[in-house]
CSV table of C-alpha atoms and ligand atoms in Angstrom, one decimal:
chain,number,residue,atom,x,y,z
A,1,UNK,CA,-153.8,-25.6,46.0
A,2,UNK,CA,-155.8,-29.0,46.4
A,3,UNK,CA,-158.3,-27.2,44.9
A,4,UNK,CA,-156.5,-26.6,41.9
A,5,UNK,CA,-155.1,-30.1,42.1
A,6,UNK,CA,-158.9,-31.7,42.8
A,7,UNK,CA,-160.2,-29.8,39.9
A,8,UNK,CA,-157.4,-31.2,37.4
A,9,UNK,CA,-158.2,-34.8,38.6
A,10,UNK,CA,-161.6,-34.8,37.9
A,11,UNK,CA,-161.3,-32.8,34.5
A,12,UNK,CA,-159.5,-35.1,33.5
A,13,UNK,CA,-161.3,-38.0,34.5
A,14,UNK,CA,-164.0,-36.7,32.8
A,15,UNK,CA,-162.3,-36.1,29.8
A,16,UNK,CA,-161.0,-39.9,29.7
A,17,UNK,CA,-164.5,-40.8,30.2
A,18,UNK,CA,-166.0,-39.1,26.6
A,19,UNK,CA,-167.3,-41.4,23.9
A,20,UNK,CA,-168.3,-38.8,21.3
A,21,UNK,CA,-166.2,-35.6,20.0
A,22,UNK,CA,-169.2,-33.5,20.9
A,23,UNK,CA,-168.4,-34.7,25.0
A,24,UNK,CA,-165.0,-33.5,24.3
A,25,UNK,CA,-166.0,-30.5,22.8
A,26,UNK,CA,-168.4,-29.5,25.5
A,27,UNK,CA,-165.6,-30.0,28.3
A,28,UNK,CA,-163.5,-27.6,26.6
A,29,UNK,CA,-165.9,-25.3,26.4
A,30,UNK,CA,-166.7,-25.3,30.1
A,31,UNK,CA,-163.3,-25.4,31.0
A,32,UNK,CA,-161.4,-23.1,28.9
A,33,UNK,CA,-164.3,-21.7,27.4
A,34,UNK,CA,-165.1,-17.9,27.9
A,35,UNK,CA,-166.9,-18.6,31.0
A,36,UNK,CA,-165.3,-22.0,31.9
A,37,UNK,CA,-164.3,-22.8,35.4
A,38,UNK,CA,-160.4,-22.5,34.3
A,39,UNK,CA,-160.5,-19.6,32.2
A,40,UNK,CA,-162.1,-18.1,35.6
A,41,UNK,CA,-159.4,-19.1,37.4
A,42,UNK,CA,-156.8,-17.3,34.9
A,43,UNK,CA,-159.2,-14.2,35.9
A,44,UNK,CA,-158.6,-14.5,39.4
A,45,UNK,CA,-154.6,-14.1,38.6
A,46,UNK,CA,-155.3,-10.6,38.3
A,47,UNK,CA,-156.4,-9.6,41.4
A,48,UNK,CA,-153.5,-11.4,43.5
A,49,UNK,CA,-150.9,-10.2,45.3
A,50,UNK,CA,-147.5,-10.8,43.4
A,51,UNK,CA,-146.6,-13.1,46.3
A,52,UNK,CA,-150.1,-14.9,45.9
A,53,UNK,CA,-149.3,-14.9,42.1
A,54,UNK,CA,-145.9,-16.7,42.7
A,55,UNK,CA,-147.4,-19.4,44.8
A,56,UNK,CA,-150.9,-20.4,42.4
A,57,UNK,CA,-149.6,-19.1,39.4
A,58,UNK,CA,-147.6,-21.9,38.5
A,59,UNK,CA,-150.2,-24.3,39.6
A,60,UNK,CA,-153.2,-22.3,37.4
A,61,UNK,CA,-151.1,-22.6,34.5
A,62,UNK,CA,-150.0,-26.0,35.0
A,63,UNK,CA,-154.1,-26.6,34.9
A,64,UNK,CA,-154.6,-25.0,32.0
A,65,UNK,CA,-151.7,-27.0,30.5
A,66,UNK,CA,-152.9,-30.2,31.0
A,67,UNK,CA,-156.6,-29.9,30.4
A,68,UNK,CA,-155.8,-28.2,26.8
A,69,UNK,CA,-153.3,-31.4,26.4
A,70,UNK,CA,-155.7,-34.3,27.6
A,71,UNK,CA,-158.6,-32.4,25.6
A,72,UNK,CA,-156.4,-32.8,21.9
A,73,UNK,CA,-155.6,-36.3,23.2
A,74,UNK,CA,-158.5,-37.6,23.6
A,75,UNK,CA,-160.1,-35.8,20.1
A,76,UNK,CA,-157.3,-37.5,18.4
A,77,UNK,CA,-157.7,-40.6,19.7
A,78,UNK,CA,-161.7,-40.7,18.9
A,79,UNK,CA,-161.2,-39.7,15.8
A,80,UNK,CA,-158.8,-42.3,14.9
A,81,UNK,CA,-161.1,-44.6,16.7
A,82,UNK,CA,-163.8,-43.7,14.3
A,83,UNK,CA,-161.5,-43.6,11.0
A,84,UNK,CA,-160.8,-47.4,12.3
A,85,UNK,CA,-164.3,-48.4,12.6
A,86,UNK,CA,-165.1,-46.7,9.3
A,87,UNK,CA,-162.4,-48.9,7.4
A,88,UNK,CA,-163.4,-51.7,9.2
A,89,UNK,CA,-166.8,-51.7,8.2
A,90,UNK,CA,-166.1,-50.4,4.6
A,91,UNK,CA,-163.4,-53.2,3.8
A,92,UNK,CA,-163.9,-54.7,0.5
A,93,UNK,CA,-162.6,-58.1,-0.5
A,94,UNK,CA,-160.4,-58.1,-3.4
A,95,UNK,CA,-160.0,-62.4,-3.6
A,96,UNK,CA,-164.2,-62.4,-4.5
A,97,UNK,CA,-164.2,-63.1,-8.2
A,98,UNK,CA,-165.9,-60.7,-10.5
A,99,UNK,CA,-169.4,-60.9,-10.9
A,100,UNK,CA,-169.1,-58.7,-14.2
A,101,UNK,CA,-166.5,-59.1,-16.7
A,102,UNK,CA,-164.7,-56.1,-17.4
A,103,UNK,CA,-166.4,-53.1,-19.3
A,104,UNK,CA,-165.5,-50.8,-21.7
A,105,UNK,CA,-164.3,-50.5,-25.4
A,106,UNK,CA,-161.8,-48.8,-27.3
A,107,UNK,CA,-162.8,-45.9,-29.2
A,108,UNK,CA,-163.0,-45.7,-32.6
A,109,UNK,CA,-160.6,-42.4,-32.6
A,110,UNK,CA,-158.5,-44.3,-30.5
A,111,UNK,CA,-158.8,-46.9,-33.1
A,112,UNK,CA,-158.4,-45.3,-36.5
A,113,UNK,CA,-155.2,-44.0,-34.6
A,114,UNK,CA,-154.0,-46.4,-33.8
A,115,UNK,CA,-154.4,-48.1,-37.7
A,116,UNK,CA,-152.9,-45.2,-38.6
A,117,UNK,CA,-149.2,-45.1,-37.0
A,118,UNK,CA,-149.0,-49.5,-37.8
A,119,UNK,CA,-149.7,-48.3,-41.5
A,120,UNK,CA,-147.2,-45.5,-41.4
A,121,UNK,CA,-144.7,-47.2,-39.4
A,122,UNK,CA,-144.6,-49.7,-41.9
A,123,UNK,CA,-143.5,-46.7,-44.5
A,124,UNK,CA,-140.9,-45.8,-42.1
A,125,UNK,CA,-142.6,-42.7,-40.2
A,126,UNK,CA,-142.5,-42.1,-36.9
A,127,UNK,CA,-145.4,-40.4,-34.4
A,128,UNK,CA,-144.9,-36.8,-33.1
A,129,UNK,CA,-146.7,-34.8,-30.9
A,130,UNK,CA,-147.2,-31.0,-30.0
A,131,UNK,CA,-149.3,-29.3,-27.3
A,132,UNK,CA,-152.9,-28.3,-28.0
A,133,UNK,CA,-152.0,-25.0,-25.9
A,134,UNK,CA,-149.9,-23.4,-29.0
A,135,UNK,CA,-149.0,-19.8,-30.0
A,136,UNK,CA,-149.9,-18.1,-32.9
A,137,UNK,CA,-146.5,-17.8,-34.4
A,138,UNK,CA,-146.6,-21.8,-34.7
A,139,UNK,CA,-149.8,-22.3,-35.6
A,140,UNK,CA,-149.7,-19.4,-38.3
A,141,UNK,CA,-146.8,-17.0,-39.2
A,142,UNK,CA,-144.5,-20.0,-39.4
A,143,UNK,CA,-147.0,-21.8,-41.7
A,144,UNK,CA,-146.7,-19.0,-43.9
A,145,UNK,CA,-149.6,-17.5,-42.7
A,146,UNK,CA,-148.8,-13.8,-41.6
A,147,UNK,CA,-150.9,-11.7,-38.8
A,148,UNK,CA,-153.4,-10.4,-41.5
A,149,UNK,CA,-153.7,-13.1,-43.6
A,150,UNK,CA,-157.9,-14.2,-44.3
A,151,UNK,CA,-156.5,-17.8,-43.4
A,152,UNK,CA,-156.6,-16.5,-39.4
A,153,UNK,CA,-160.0,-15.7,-39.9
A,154,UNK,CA,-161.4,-18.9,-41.7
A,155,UNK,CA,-159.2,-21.0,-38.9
A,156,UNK,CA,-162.7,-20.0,-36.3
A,157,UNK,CA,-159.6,-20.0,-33.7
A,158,UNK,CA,-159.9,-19.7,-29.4
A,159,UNK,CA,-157.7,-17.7,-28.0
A,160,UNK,CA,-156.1,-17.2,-24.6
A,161,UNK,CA,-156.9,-14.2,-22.7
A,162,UNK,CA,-153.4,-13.4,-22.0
A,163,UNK,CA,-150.1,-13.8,-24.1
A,164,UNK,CA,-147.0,-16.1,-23.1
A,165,UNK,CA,-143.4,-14.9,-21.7
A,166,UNK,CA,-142.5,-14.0,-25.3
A,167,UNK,CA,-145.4,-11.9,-26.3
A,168,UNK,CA,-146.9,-14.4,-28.8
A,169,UNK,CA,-150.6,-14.5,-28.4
A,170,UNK,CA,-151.7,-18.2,-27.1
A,171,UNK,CA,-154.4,-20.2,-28.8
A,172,UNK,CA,-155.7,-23.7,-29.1
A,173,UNK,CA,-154.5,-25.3,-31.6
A,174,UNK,CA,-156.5,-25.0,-34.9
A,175,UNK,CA,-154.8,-28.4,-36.9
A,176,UNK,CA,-152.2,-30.3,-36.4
A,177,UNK,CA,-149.6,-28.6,-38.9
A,178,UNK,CA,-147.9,-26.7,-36.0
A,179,UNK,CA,-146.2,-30.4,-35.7
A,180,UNK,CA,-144.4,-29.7,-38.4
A,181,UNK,CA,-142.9,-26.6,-37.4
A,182,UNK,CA,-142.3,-28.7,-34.0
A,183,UNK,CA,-140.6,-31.4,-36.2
A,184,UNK,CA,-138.0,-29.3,-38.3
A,185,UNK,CA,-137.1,-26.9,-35.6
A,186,UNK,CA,-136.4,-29.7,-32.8
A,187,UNK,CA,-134.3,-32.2,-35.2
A,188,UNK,CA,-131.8,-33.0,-38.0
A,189,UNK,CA,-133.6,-33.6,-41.3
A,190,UNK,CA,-134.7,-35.8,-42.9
A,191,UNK,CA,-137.8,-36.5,-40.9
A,192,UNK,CA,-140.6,-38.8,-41.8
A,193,UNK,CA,-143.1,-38.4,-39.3
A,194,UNK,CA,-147.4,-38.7,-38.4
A,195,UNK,CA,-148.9,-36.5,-36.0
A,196,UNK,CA,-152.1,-37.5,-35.2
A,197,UNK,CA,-154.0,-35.5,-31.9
A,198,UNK,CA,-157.1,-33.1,-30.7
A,199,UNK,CA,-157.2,-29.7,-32.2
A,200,UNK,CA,-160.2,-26.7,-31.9
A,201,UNK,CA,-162.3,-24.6,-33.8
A,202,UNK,CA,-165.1,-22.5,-32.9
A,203,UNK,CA,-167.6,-24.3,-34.8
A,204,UNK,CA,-170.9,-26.8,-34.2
A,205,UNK,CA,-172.8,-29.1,-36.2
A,206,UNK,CA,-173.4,-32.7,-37.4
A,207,UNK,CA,-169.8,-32.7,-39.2
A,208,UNK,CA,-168.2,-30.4,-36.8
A,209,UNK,CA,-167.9,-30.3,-33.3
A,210,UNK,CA,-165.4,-27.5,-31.7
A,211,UNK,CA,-162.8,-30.5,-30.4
A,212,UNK,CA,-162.1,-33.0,-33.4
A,213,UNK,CA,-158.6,-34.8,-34.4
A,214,UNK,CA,-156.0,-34.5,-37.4
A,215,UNK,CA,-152.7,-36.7,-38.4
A,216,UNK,CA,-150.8,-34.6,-39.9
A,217,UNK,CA,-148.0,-36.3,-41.7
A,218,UNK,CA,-144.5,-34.3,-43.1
A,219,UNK,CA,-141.7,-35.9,-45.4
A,220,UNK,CA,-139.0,-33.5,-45.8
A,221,UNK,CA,-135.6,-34.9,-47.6
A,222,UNK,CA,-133.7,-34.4,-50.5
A,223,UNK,CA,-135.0,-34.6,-53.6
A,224,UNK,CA,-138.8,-35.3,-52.7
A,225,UNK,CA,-141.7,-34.4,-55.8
A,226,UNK,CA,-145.4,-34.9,-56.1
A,227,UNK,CA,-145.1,-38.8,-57.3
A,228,UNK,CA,-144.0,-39.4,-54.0
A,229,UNK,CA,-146.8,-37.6,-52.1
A,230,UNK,CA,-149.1,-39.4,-54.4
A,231,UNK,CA,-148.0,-42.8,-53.8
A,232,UNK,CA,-147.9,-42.4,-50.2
A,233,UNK,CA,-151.4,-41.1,-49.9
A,234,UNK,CA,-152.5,-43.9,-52.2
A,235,UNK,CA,-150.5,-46.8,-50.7
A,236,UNK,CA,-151.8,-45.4,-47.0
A,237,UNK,CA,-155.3,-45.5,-48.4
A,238,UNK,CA,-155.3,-48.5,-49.6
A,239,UNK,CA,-153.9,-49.9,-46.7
A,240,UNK,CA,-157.0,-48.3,-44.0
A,241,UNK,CA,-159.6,-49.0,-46.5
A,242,UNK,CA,-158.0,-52.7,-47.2
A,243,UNK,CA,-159.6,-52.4,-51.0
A,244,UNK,CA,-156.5,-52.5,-54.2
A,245,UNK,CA,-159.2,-50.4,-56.0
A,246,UNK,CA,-158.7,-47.1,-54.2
A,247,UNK,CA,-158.9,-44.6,-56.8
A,248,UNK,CA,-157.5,-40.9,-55.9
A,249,UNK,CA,-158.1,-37.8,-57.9
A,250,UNK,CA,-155.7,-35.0,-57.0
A,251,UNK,CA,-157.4,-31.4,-57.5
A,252,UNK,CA,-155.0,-28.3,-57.4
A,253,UNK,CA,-155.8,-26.5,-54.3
A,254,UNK,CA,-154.8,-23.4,-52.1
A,255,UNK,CA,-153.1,-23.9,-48.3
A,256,UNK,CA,-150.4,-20.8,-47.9
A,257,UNK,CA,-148.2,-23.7,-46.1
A,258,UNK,CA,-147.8,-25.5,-49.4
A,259,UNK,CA,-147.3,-24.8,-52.8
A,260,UNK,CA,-148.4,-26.5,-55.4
A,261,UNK,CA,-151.8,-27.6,-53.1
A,262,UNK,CA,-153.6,-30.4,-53.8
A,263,UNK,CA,-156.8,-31.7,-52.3
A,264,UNK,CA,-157.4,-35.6,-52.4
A,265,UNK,CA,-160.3,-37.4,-53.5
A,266,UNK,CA,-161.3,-40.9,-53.3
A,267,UNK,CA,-163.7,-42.8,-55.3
A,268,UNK,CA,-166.9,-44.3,-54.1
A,269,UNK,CA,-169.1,-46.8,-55.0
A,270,UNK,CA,-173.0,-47.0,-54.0
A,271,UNK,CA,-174.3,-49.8,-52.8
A,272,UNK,CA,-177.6,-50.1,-51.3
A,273,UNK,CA,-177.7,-46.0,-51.0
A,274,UNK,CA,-174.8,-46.3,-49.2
A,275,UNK,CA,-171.3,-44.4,-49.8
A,276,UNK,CA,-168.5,-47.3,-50.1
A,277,UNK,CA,-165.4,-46.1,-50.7
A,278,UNK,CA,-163.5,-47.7,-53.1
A,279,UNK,CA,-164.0,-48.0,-57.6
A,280,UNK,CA,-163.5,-45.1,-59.9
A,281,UNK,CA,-165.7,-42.2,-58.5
A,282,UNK,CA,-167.7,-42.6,-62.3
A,283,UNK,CA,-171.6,-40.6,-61.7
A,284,UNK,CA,-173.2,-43.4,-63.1
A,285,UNK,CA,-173.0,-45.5,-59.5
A,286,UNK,CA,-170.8,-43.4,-57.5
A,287,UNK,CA,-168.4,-40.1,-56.7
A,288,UNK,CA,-165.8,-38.7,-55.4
A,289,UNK,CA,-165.1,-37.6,-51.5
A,290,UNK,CA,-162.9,-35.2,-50.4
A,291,UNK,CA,-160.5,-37.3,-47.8
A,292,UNK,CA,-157.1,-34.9,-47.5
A,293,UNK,CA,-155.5,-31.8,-47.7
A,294,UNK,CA,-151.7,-32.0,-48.9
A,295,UNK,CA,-148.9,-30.6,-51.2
A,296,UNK,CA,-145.3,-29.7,-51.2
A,297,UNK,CA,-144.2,-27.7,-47.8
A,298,UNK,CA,-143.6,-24.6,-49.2
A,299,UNK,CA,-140.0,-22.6,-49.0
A,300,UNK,CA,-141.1,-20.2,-46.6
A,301,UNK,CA,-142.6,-22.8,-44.6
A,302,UNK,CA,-138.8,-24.9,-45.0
A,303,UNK,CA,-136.6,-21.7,-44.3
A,304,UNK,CA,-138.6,-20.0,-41.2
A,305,UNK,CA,-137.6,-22.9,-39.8
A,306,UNK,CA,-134.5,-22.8,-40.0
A,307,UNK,CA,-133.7,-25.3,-43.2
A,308,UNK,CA,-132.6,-24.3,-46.7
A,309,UNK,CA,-135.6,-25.1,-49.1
A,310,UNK,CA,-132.7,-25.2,-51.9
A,311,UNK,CA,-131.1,-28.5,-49.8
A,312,UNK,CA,-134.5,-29.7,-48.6
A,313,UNK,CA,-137.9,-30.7,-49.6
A,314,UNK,CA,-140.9,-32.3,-49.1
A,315,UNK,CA,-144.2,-33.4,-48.5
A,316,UNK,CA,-147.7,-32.3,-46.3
A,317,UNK,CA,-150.7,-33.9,-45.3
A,318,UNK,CA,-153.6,-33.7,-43.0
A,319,UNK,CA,-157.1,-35.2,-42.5
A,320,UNK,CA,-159.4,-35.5,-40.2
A,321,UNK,CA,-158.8,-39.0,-38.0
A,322,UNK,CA,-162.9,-38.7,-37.0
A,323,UNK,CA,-164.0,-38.4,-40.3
A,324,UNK,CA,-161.5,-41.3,-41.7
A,325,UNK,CA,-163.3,-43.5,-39.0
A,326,UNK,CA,-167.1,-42.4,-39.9
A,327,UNK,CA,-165.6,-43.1,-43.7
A,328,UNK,CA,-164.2,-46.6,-42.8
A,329,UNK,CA,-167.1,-47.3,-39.9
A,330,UNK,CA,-170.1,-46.1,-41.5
A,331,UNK,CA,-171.1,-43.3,-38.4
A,332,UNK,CA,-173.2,-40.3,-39.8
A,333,UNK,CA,-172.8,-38.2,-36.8
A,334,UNK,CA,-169.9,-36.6,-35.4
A,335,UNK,CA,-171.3,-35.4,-32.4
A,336,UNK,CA,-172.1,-39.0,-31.0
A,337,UNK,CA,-168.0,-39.3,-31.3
A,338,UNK,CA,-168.2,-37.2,-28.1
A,339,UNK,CA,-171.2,-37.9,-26.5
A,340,UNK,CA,-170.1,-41.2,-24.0
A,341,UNK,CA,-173.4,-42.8,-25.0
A,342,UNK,CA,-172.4,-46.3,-23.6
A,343,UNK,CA,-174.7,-47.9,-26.4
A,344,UNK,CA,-172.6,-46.3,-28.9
A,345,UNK,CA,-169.2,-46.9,-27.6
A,346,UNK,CA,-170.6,-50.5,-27.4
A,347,UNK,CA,-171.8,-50.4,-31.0
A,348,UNK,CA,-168.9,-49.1,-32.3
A,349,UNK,CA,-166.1,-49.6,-29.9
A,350,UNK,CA,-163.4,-51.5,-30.4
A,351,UNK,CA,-162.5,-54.6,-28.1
A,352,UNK,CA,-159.2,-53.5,-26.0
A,353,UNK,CA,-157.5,-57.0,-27.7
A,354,UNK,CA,-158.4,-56.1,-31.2
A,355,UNK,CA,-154.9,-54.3,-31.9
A,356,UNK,CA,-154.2,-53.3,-35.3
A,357,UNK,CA,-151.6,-55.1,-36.8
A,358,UNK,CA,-150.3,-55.3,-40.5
A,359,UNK,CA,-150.0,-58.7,-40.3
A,360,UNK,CA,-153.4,-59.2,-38.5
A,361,UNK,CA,-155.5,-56.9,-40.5
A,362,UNK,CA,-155.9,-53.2,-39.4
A,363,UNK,CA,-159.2,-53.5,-40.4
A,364,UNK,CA,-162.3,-54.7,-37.9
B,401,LIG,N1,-153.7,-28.0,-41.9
B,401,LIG,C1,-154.7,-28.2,-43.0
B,401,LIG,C2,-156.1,-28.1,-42.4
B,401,LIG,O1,-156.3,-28.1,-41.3
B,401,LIG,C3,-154.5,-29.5,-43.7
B,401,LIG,C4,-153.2,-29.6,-44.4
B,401,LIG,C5,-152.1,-30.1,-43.8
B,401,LIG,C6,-153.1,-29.2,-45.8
B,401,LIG,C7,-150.9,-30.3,-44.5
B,401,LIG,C8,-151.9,-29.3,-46.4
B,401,LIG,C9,-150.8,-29.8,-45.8
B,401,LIG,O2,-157.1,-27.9,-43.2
């Protein structure tokens, strides 16, 4: 018994006496290891007599007990012990001053965004938002655009692997229109809203990149024609491009989600070999660039979501919120947009205080 008792003492003795985890790892393995000196005396358990059993058993176990106890202690408490050095030494002092002023710029999607809702705010629309995960019944069929429509083909769309709780087949968004659908289905008409974000398309080259952004923007109320599409678009371009001598040219076009389509042009003006936009779009010194897709949201767009295009009309428009920046901005390349060259950000970046007002200019 006071051998058992003399063996505890010292084990753990030694055990108070480690300084590294690898000490306390080597004790255990010499004493409750597969040949440590307590796992041996477990063995000898065996061969006892149940009296001998009754009178060391307790004791052996006891042992064991308190060896596997001290043994976790002490690992504990030298790991603490070195997670306390290690902040210790690694403490930073937060009352230093700066010795760089703080970096970074806002980005000129970020920007043009941003210009965007002050300029629509101001014609009494609102931002919305939708996921970029959508499914294909918002992104398409209720757009008008049924499963074998050519329009699903020219879209260059990802899809998900796998198809959500409702069978629709998940993609990533391809433009912003499924907003719309968002917007009538989730809210009382009228609705006057913008709905700038990222969408996808398969698709990679100086003026494409497979992530880009749209604002979409919607009008649906009673009453609403052409003129007033056509004086939004022109009072929101003239706004973002701050010149009174915006000139549009509306060209009849084709989108299965409206009908009559138009497609929007803008005049430009060269100066120094350089596109400005802005004048009439006349060959001599200038032409005209295609800037926005729009037209009146058409009656199957209005009813399969759930309004009566008899009660309700409206208005459609998207664009691309990159290519309004390279527009406004003068960048050639769309695939710098996304590159996070810092000399480019810091080129054409925004400063985080430079927050587009109407009253301040949403200009540069
Ligand atoms: N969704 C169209 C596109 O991505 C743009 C558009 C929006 C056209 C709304 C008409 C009305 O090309």
């Amino acid at each position: 018994m006071t051998e058992i008792i003399s063996l505890q003492d010292g084990l753990l003795a030694d055990i108070a006496r480690t300084d590294t985890l690898d000490e306390v790892e080597a004790l255990r393995v010499g004493a409750l290891g597969k040949s440590g000196v307590v796992t041996a005396l477990l063995k000898t358990l065996g061969a006892m007599t149940p009296d001998e059993r009754k009178a060391k058993g307790p004791a052996i176990h006891a042992l064991r007990e308190s060896v596997t106890a001290a043994l976790a202690a002490r690992k504990a408490a030298l790991e603490q012990a070195a997670l306390d050095s290690r902040l210790a030494s690694e403490r930073i002092d937060m009352t230093l001053p700066a010795d760089m002023p703080p970096q970074g710029s806002v980005h000129p999607v970020s920007q043009v965004m941003d210009e965007l809702a002050e300029i629509f705010a101001d014609l009494g629309f609102s931002v919305a938002t939708g996921p970029e995960i959508e499914d294909d019944w918002r992104n398409f069929t209720a757009l008008n655009i049924p499963e074998t429509h050519p329009a699903r083909a020219m879209h260059d769309t990802f899809y998900f692997p796998d198809r959500d709780v409702e069978g629709r087949a998940m993609l990533l968004r391809t433009h912003t229109s499924p907003v719309q659908v968002r917007t009538m289905m989730g809210g009382e008409p009228p609705f006057r809203i913008i709905a700038p974000g990222r969408v996808y398309r398969s698709d990679s080259d100086a003026t494409h990149t497979p992530m880009f952004h749209q604002v979409e923007g919607l009008v649906i109320d009673k009453g609403i024609h052409l003129g007033h599409l056509k004086w939004t678009l022109e009072t929101f371009l003239k706004a973002f491009f701050e010149r009174e001598d915006i000139v549009l040219r509306l060209r009849p076009s084709y989108f299965p989600f409206t009908e009559p389509s138009v497609e929007v042009d803008v005049g430009y003006t060269l100066e120094k070999g350089q596109r400005i936009i802005g004048g009439s779009g006349d060959a001599e010194n200038g032409g005209w660039m295609e800037v926005l897709g729009s037209g009146m949201v058409h009656p199957n767009v209005i009813r399969n979501c759930g309004l009566d295009p008899d009660e309700w009309q409206g208005f459609a428009f998207g664009t691309g919120v990159d290519r309004l920046a390279m527009l406004k901005y003068g960048m050639n390349d769309l695939r710098a947009f996304f590159d996070g060259d810092l000399r480019w950000l810091r080129h054409y970046g925004f400063s985080a205080l430079d927050v587009p007002t109407l009253s301040g200019g949403v200009g540069a």
